[in-house]
CSV table of C-alpha atoms in Angstrom, one decimal:
chain,number,residue,atom,x,y,z
A,11,MET,CA,-0.3,-0.2,-0.2
A,12,GLY,CA,1.3,3.5,-0.9
A,13,LYS,CA,2.4,5.9,1.8
A,14,VAL,CA,0.3,8.9,3.2
A,15,CYS,CA,2.1,12.3,2.7
A,16,THR,CA,0.8,15.8,3.6
A,17,GLY,CA,2.1,18.1,1.4
A,18,ALA,CA,1.8,22.2,1.8
A,19,THR,CA,2.9,25.2,0.8
A,20,MET,CA,4.3,27.1,3.9
A,21,SER,CA,5.0,30.2,5.1
A,22,LEU,CA,8.2,30.9,7.0
A,23,ASP,CA,6.2,31.3,10.1
A,24,GLY,CA,4.3,28.1,9.8
A,25,PHE,CA,0.9,29.4,8.1
A,26,ILE,CA,-0.8,27.4,4.9
A,27,ALA,CA,-3.1,30.5,4.6
A,28,GLY,CA,-3.0,34.0,5.8
A,29,PRO,CA,-6.0,35.6,8.3
A,30,GLY,CA,-9.3,35.3,6.5
A,31,GLU,CA,-7.9,32.9,3.5
A,32,SER,CA,-5.5,35.8,2.3
A,33,GLY,CA,-1.8,35.5,1.2
A,34,PHE,CA,-2.4,32.6,-0.9
A,35,ASP,CA,-0.7,35.1,-3.8
A,36,LEU,CA,2.2,35.5,-1.7
A,37,LEU,CA,2.2,31.6,-0.9
A,38,PHE,CA,2.2,30.4,-4.5
A,39,GLN,CA,4.5,32.6,-6.6
A,40,TRP,CA,6.7,29.6,-6.5
A,41,TYR,CA,4.4,28.5,-9.0
A,42,GLY,CA,4.5,31.4,-11.5
A,43,PRO,CA,1.8,32.2,-13.6
A,44,GLY,CA,0.2,29.5,-14.3
A,45,LEU,CA,-1.7,26.9,-12.0
A,46,PRO,CA,-0.4,24.1,-10.0
A,47,GLU,CA,-0.8,21.8,-13.1
A,48,GLU,CA,0.6,24.3,-15.7
A,49,VAL,CA,4.3,24.6,-14.6
A,50,THR,CA,6.0,26.2,-17.1
A,51,GLY,CA,6.0,29.5,-15.2
A,52,ALA,CA,8.0,27.9,-12.3
A,53,SER,CA,11.4,27.4,-12.5
A,54,GLN,CA,13.2,24.6,-13.9
A,55,SER,CA,13.8,22.8,-9.9
A,56,ASP,CA,10.5,23.8,-9.5
A,57,ALA,CA,8.9,22.0,-12.5
A,58,GLU,CA,10.5,19.0,-11.9
A,59,HIS,CA,9.7,18.9,-8.4
A,60,LEU,CA,5.8,19.3,-9.6
A,61,ARG,CA,6.4,16.7,-12.1
A,62,ARG,CA,7.9,13.9,-9.4
A,63,VAL,CA,4.9,14.9,-6.8
A,64,LYS,CA,2.3,14.4,-9.4
A,65,GLU,CA,3.8,11.0,-10.9
A,66,ARG,CA,4.3,9.2,-7.5
A,67,THR,CA,0.8,10.5,-6.2
A,68,GLY,CA,-2.4,8.1,-6.7
A,69,ALA,CA,-5.5,9.6,-5.0
A,70,LEU,CA,-5.7,12.9,-2.8
A,71,VAL,CA,-8.0,13.2,0.3
A,72,VAL,CA,-9.0,16.9,1.6
A,73,GLY,CA,-11.7,18.4,3.9
A,74,ARG,CA,-15.0,19.6,3.0
A,75,HIS,CA,-13.8,23.6,3.2
A,76,LEU,CA,-11.2,23.5,1.1
A,77,TYR,CA,-13.9,21.8,-1.7
A,78,ASP,CA,-16.1,24.5,-1.0
A,79,LEU,CA,-13.5,27.3,-0.9
A,80,THR,CA,-12.5,26.4,-4.7
A,81,ASN,CA,-15.8,25.3,-5.6
A,82,ALA,CA,-14.8,21.9,-6.2
A,83,TRP,CA,-11.7,22.9,-8.7
A,84,GLY,CA,-14.5,23.5,-11.4
A,85,GLY,CA,-15.5,19.8,-11.4
A,86,ARG,CA,-11.7,17.9,-11.1
A,87,HIS,CA,-8.9,18.6,-8.8
A,88,PRO,CA,-5.9,20.4,-10.5
A,89,MET,CA,-3.6,17.4,-9.8
A,90,ASP,CA,-5.7,15.8,-12.5
A,91,LEU,CA,-6.4,12.8,-9.9
A,92,THR,CA,-9.5,11.2,-8.2
A,93,THR,CA,-10.1,13.0,-4.7
A,94,VAL,CA,-11.4,11.5,-1.7
A,95,VAL,CA,-13.7,14.7,0.3
A,96,LEU,CA,-13.7,13.9,4.2
A,97,THR,CA,-17.6,15.6,4.9
A,98,HIS,CA,-20.5,15.2,7.3
A,99,ARG,CA,-23.0,15.4,4.5
A,100,PRO,CA,-21.9,14.9,0.8
A,101,PRO,CA,-23.3,17.4,-2.0
A,102,GLU,CA,-26.8,16.6,-2.9
A,103,ASP,CA,-26.1,17.6,-6.9
A,104,ARG,CA,-23.6,15.0,-7.5
A,105,PRO,CA,-22.8,11.5,-7.5
A,106,VAL,CA,-20.9,9.7,-4.1
A,107,ALA,CA,-18.5,8.5,-6.2
A,108,ASP,CA,-17.4,9.5,-9.6
A,109,GLU,CA,-13.9,9.3,-10.9
A,110,ASN,CA,-13.5,13.0,-9.8
A,111,PHE,CA,-14.6,12.9,-6.3
A,112,VAL,CA,-15.5,10.5,-3.7
A,113,PHE,CA,-17.6,11.6,-0.7
A,114,VAL,CA,-16.8,9.4,2.7
A,115,THR,CA,-18.7,10.4,5.8
A,116,GLY,CA,-17.0,7.6,7.9
A,117,GLY,CA,-13.8,9.7,9.1
A,118,ILE,CA,-10.4,10.3,8.3
A,119,GLU,CA,-9.7,6.5,8.6
A,120,GLU,CA,-12.3,5.1,5.8
A,121,ALA,CA,-11.0,8.6,3.7
A,122,ILE,CA,-7.4,7.5,4.2
A,123,ALA,CA,-8.6,3.5,3.3
A,124,THR,CA,-10.5,4.4,0.6
A,125,ALA,CA,-7.8,7.0,-1.1
A,126,GLN,CA,-5.2,3.8,-0.8
A,127,LYS,CA,-7.9,1.5,-2.5
A,128,ILE,CA,-7.7,4.2,-5.5
A,129,ALA,CA,-4.0,5.1,-5.3
A,130,GLY,CA,-2.6,1.3,-5.4
A,131,SER,CA,0.8,1.3,-4.8
A,132,ARG,CA,1.2,5.1,-5.4
A,133,GLU,CA,1.2,7.8,-2.8
A,134,VAL,CA,-2.0,9.2,-0.8
A,135,GLY,CA,-1.5,13.2,-1.1
A,136,LEU,CA,-3.2,15.2,2.0
A,137,ASN,CA,-3.3,19.1,2.3
A,138,GLY,CA,-2.0,20.5,5.1
A,139,GLY,CA,-4.6,21.7,8.1
A,140,GLN,CA,-7.7,20.1,9.9
A,141,ILE,CA,-7.6,16.6,7.5
A,142,ALA,CA,-3.3,16.1,8.0
A,143,ARG,CA,-4.1,17.1,12.1
A,144,GLN,CA,-6.6,14.2,12.0
A,145,CYS,CA,-4.3,11.8,9.9
A,146,LEU,CA,-1.8,12.9,12.3
A,147,GLU,CA,-3.3,12.1,15.3
A,148,ALA,CA,-5.0,8.4,14.2
A,149,ASP,CA,-1.2,7.6,13.5
A,150,LEU,CA,-1.7,7.2,9.7
A,151,LEU,CA,0.4,9.8,8.1
A,152,ASP,CA,3.9,8.3,6.6
A,153,GLU,CA,5.3,11.9,5.5
A,154,PHE,CA,5.7,15.7,5.9
A,155,HIS,CA,6.0,17.5,2.5
A,156,VAL,CA,6.7,21.1,2.9
A,157,ASP,CA,7.2,23.8,0.4
A,158,LEU,CA,8.6,26.5,2.3
A,159,VAL,CA,8.1,30.1,1.1
A,160,PRO,CA,10.0,33.1,2.3
A,161,VAL,CA,7.2,34.8,3.6
A,162,LEU,CA,5.8,36.0,6.6
A,163,LEU,CA,2.3,36.2,7.3
A,164,GLY,CA,2.0,36.6,11.0
A,165,GLY,CA,-1.1,34.7,11.3
A,166,GLY,CA,-3.7,32.7,9.4
A,167,THR,CA,-4.3,28.6,9.3
A,168,PRO,CA,-0.8,26.6,10.7
A,169,PHE,CA,-0.1,23.8,8.6
A,170,ILE,CA,-0.7,21.6,11.9
A,171,GLY,CA,-1.4,24.1,15.1
A,172,PRO,CA,-2.2,21.9,18.1
A,173,PHE,CA,-2.3,18.4,18.2
A,174,GLU,CA,-2.9,15.1,20.0
A,175,GLY,CA,0.8,13.7,20.9
A,176,ALA,CA,2.9,17.0,20.5
A,177,PRO,CA,5.7,17.5,20.7
A,178,LEU,CA,6.7,15.5,17.6
A,179,GLN,CA,10.3,14.8,16.6
A,180,LEU,CA,9.8,13.9,12.6
A,181,GLU,CA,13.0,12.3,10.6
A,182,GLY,CA,14.8,14.2,7.9
A,183,PRO,CA,14.8,16.4,6.1
A,184,VAL,CA,15.4,13.4,3.9
A,185,SER,CA,15.2,15.1,1.0
A,186,THR,CA,16.0,19.4,0.3
A,187,VAL,CA,15.3,20.9,-2.9
A,188,SER,CA,16.2,24.6,-3.6
A,189,GLY,CA,13.7,26.1,-5.9
A,190,LYS,CA,13.2,29.8,-7.0
A,191,GLY,CA,12.0,31.4,-3.7
A,192,VAL,CA,10.9,28.2,-2.6
A,193,THR,CA,12.9,25.3,-0.5
A,194,HIS,CA,11.1,21.8,-0.9
A,195,LEU,CA,11.5,19.7,2.2
A,196,ARG,CA,10.4,16.3,3.1
A,197,TYR,CA,9.9,14.5,6.5
A,198,LEU,CA,9.3,11.1,7.6
A,199,VAL,CA,7.0,10.5,10.4
A,200,ARG,CA,8.5,7.6,12.6
A,201,ARG,CA,6.0,5.4,13.5
B,23,MET,CA,28.0,49.6,10.0
B,24,GLY,CA,26.8,45.8,10.4
B,25,LYS,CA,23.7,44.6,9.3
B,26,VAL,CA,20.9,43.4,12.0
B,27,CYS,CA,20.1,39.7,11.8
B,28,THR,CA,17.8,37.8,14.1
B,29,GLY,CA,18.6,34.2,14.2
B,30,ALA,CA,17.0,31.4,16.1
B,31,THR,CA,16.3,27.5,15.9
B,32,MET,CA,12.6,27.3,14.8
B,33,SER,CA,10.2,23.9,15.1
B,34,LEU,CA,8.8,23.1,11.4
B,35,ASP,CA,5.7,24.5,12.8
B,36,GLY,CA,7.4,28.1,13.7
B,37,PHE,CA,7.9,27.8,17.1
B,38,ILE,CA,11.2,29.2,19.0
B,39,ALA,CA,9.8,27.4,22.5
B,40,GLY,CA,6.9,24.9,23.2
B,41,PRO,CA,4.3,25.6,25.6
B,42,GLY,CA,5.4,26.9,28.8
B,43,GLU,CA,9.1,27.0,27.7
B,44,SER,CA,8.8,23.6,26.9
B,45,GLY,CA,10.5,21.7,23.9
B,46,PHE,CA,14.4,23.2,24.0
B,47,ASP,CA,15.7,19.2,24.3
B,48,LEU,CA,14.3,18.5,21.0
B,49,LEU,CA,14.8,22.1,19.5
B,50,PHE,CA,18.5,22.0,20.2
B,51,GLN,CA,19.3,18.3,19.5
B,52,TRP,CA,21.3,19.3,16.7
B,53,TYR,CA,23.6,21.4,18.7
B,54,GLY,CA,24.9,18.2,19.6
B,55,PRO,CA,25.6,17.1,23.6
B,56,GLY,CA,27.4,20.4,24.0
B,57,LEU,CA,26.3,23.7,25.0
B,58,PRO,CA,26.4,26.2,22.0
B,59,GLU,CA,29.8,27.4,22.1
B,60,GLU,CA,31.4,23.5,22.1
B,61,VAL,CA,30.4,22.6,19.0
B,62,THR,CA,32.1,18.9,18.7
B,63,GLY,CA,28.8,17.6,19.4
B,64,ALA,CA,27.6,18.8,16.4
B,65,SER,CA,28.2,17.3,12.9
B,66,GLN,CA,30.7,19.1,11.1
B,67,SER,CA,28.4,21.1,8.7
B,68,ASP,CA,27.1,22.1,11.7
B,69,ALA,CA,29.8,23.0,13.7
B,70,GLU,CA,31.6,25.2,10.4
B,71,HIS,CA,27.7,26.9,10.3
B,72,LEU,CA,28.2,27.8,14.3
B,73,ARG,CA,31.8,28.8,14.1
B,74,ARG,CA,30.6,31.3,11.0
B,75,VAL,CA,28.1,32.6,12.7
B,76,LYS,CA,30.1,33.1,15.3
B,77,GLU,CA,33.0,35.2,13.4
B,78,ARG,CA,30.6,37.4,11.5
B,79,THR,CA,28.8,38.5,14.8
B,80,GLY,CA,30.0,41.3,17.2
B,81,ALA,CA,27.1,42.0,19.7
B,82,LEU,CA,24.1,40.7,20.6
B,83,VAL,CA,20.3,42.4,21.7
B,84,VAL,CA,18.3,40.2,24.2
B,85,GLY,CA,14.8,40.6,26.0
B,86,ARG,CA,14.7,41.1,29.6
B,87,HIS,CA,13.0,37.5,29.9
B,88,LEU,CA,15.8,35.7,28.1
B,89,TYR,CA,18.3,37.4,30.3
B,90,ASP,CA,16.2,36.5,33.4
B,91,LEU,CA,15.6,33.0,32.2
B,92,THR,CA,18.9,32.2,31.6
B,93,ASN,CA,19.8,33.3,34.8
B,94,ALA,CA,22.2,35.6,32.9
B,95,TRP,CA,23.8,33.1,31.1
B,96,GLY,CA,26.0,32.3,34.1
B,97,GLY,CA,27.6,36.0,33.8
B,98,ARG,CA,28.2,36.2,30.0
B,99,HIS,CA,26.3,35.0,26.6
B,100,PRO,CA,27.7,31.6,25.5
B,101,MET,CA,28.6,33.4,22.4
B,102,ASP,CA,31.2,35.0,24.2
B,103,LEU,CA,30.2,39.2,23.2
B,104,THR,CA,28.6,41.7,24.5
B,105,THR,CA,24.9,41.5,25.0
B,106,VAL,CA,22.1,44.4,25.1
B,107,VAL,CA,19.3,43.4,27.2
B,108,LEU,CA,16.4,45.8,26.4
B,109,THR,CA,14.4,46.3,29.7
B,110,HIS,CA,12.1,48.4,31.5
B,111,ARG,CA,14.3,48.5,34.9
B,112,PRO,CA,17.8,47.5,34.8
B,113,PRO,CA,19.1,45.2,37.7
B,114,GLU,CA,20.1,47.2,40.5
B,115,ASP,CA,23.0,44.5,41.8
B,116,ARG,CA,24.9,45.0,38.3
B,117,PRO,CA,26.8,48.1,36.3
B,118,VAL,CA,24.4,49.4,33.7
B,119,ALA,CA,27.6,48.3,31.4
B,120,ASP,CA,30.2,46.4,31.4
B,121,GLU,CA,31.9,44.4,28.6
B,122,ASN,CA,29.3,41.5,29.9
B,123,PHE,CA,26.1,43.5,29.6
B,124,VAL,CA,24.7,46.5,28.8
B,125,PHE,CA,21.3,47.7,29.7
B,126,VAL,CA,19.2,49.8,27.8
B,127,THR,CA,15.7,51.3,28.6
B,128,GLY,CA,15.2,53.4,25.6
B,129,GLY,CA,13.4,51.3,23.4
B,130,ILE,CA,14.2,49.0,20.4
B,131,GLU,CA,16.0,51.8,18.4
B,132,GLU,CA,18.4,52.3,21.3
B,133,ALA,CA,19.0,49.2,21.7
B,134,ILE,CA,20.4,48.6,18.4
B,135,ALA,CA,22.2,51.2,18.1
B,136,THR,CA,24.0,50.5,20.9
B,137,ALA,CA,24.7,47.1,19.9
B,138,GLN,CA,25.7,48.0,16.2
B,139,LYS,CA,28.4,50.8,18.0
B,140,ILE,CA,29.6,47.7,20.1
B,141,ALA,CA,30.0,45.5,16.8
B,142,GLY,CA,31.5,47.7,14.5
B,143,SER,CA,31.9,46.4,10.8
B,144,ARG,CA,29.8,42.8,12.5
B,145,GLU,CA,26.7,42.0,12.9
B,146,VAL,CA,24.2,42.6,15.2
B,147,GLY,CA,23.2,39.3,16.4
B,148,LEU,CA,19.0,38.7,17.8
B,149,ASN,CA,16.9,35.6,19.0
B,150,GLY,CA,13.2,35.4,17.5
B,151,GLY,CA,10.5,36.3,19.5
B,152,GLN,CA,9.9,40.2,20.7
B,153,ILE,CA,12.7,41.6,20.2
B,154,ALA,CA,12.9,40.4,16.7
B,155,ARG,CA,9.2,41.7,16.1
B,156,GLN,CA,9.9,44.9,17.5
B,157,CYS,CA,13.2,45.1,15.3
B,158,LEU,CA,11.1,44.1,11.9
B,159,GLU,CA,8.4,46.9,12.6
B,160,ALA,CA,10.8,49.7,13.2
B,161,ASP,CA,12.5,48.8,9.9
B,162,LEU,CA,15.6,48.1,11.3
B,163,LEU,CA,16.0,44.4,10.5
B,164,ASP,CA,18.5,43.0,7.5
B,165,GLU,CA,18.2,39.5,7.6
B,166,PHE,CA,16.3,36.4,9.1
B,167,HIS,CA,18.5,33.4,10.0
B,168,VAL,CA,16.4,30.4,11.0
B,169,ASP,CA,18.0,26.9,12.1
B,170,LEU,CA,14.8,25.0,10.9
B,171,VAL,CA,14.3,21.7,12.6
B,172,PRO,CA,12.4,18.3,12.2
B,173,VAL,CA,10.1,18.8,15.2
B,174,LEU,CA,6.7,19.6,15.7
B,175,LEU,CA,5.6,21.6,19.0
B,176,GLY,CA,2.0,22.1,18.3
B,177,GLY,CA,1.8,25.6,19.7
B,178,GLY,CA,4.2,27.6,21.9
B,179,THR,CA,6.2,31.0,21.2
B,180,PRO,CA,6.4,32.0,17.2
B,181,PHE,CA,9.6,33.1,16.0
B,182,ILE,CA,7.7,36.3,14.7
B,183,GLY,CA,4.0,36.1,15.6
B,184,PRO,CA,1.7,38.5,14.8
B,185,PHE,CA,3.5,42.2,13.5
B,186,GLU,CA,3.1,45.6,12.0
B,187,GLY,CA,3.0,45.2,8.3
B,188,ALA,CA,2.2,41.8,7.8
B,189,PRO,CA,2.1,39.8,5.2
B,190,LEU,CA,5.9,40.7,4.7
B,191,GLN,CA,7.5,38.9,1.5
B,192,LEU,CA,11.7,38.1,2.2
B,193,GLU,CA,14.5,37.7,-0.1
B,194,GLY,CA,16.0,34.1,-0.5
B,195,PRO,CA,17.0,32.2,0.8
B,196,VAL,CA,20.0,33.3,0.1
B,197,SER,CA,22.1,30.1,1.6
B,198,THR,CA,20.6,26.6,2.3
B,199,VAL,CA,23.0,24.5,4.4
B,200,SER,CA,21.7,21.4,5.3
B,201,GLY,CA,23.3,20.1,8.6
B,202,LYS,CA,22.2,16.8,10.6
B,203,GLY,CA,18.6,17.0,11.6
B,204,VAL,CA,18.6,20.6,11.1
B,205,THR,CA,18.3,23.0,8.0
B,206,HIS,CA,20.3,26.3,8.1
B,207,LEU,CA,18.6,29.2,5.7
B,208,ARG,CA,19.0,32.7,5.3
B,209,TYR,CA,16.8,35.2,4.1
B,210,LEU,CA,17.1,39.1,3.3
B,211,VAL,CA,14.2,41.7,4.4
B,212,ARG,CA,14.1,44.0,1.5
B,213,ARG,CA,14.2,47.4,3.0
């Protein structure tokens, strides 16, 4: 079964969004002018990094908040992967499962198991925030991937925030890739 | 005049101390078993990094809280430098200024000016926390040096915290040194 990895672009002061969902322009500058999947604007090492992440990922798990915030990414996640959405109430205007989205209501364990079945031997990717924290607390998380950007947001949504089991020592970084205005770091959770 | 640089060992989630001044054992593991000035326990690249920081620094500025917390480091800062202490009330059992400590009450501007006079062409070093934030807000800060360690503290004292002028884009990292369980990053403040 593939590993479960949380990854996010994070400000130097530890936030994945500024106050009131602000700061995305600053956080995602390293992507270049394109959307995440259109990496032509990113520097070569960053584009290569994004290509590798995309190659090794087989499914995603997100929370309902992000799904709603992005308006379901217009119909499919920009990484072009099936996305498992953890929610209390699946939307009524959509199938519970198709190749774009699978809605699960059974908690983080069911969300991860569902995504792992879809991903096969490839990785399951999670964003930072609540979903990553729940996954960490349920002892289901294998890796932390941080794209660290030279921005101070001063507040907002933390990558993980307070969590059960803190403090936690990670292993690594097992990989450090210096991009253009971003540092790609990979850490392992000792389980 | 030398540059003004804030530097701190920071957890991956952005804290320089855990809740209730905890977590120092995890944060400072990369120093090895020795005190900061005894770098024999650190890996070679980390020891080299610490040597360079020490060489280019000419004076320090700290807040009264850290001075009290460390019990004045037993009489002199472990970096073997004159330390300017910003305080409302200088301690009565010490001279206002000697080669170990200089107490200033005129705010961050006076503290930095005093330290720069002592440091000459070398850098003035600040810890993270309140002092760094005040310095940033007064537009006196030139660089951020972060020793990023693979630890999640889940809460505690942020490197900077909320600050006037947020969000702020930094330049860099202009230097990335991979140590053993630590990543040394250097960023410039665009002024």
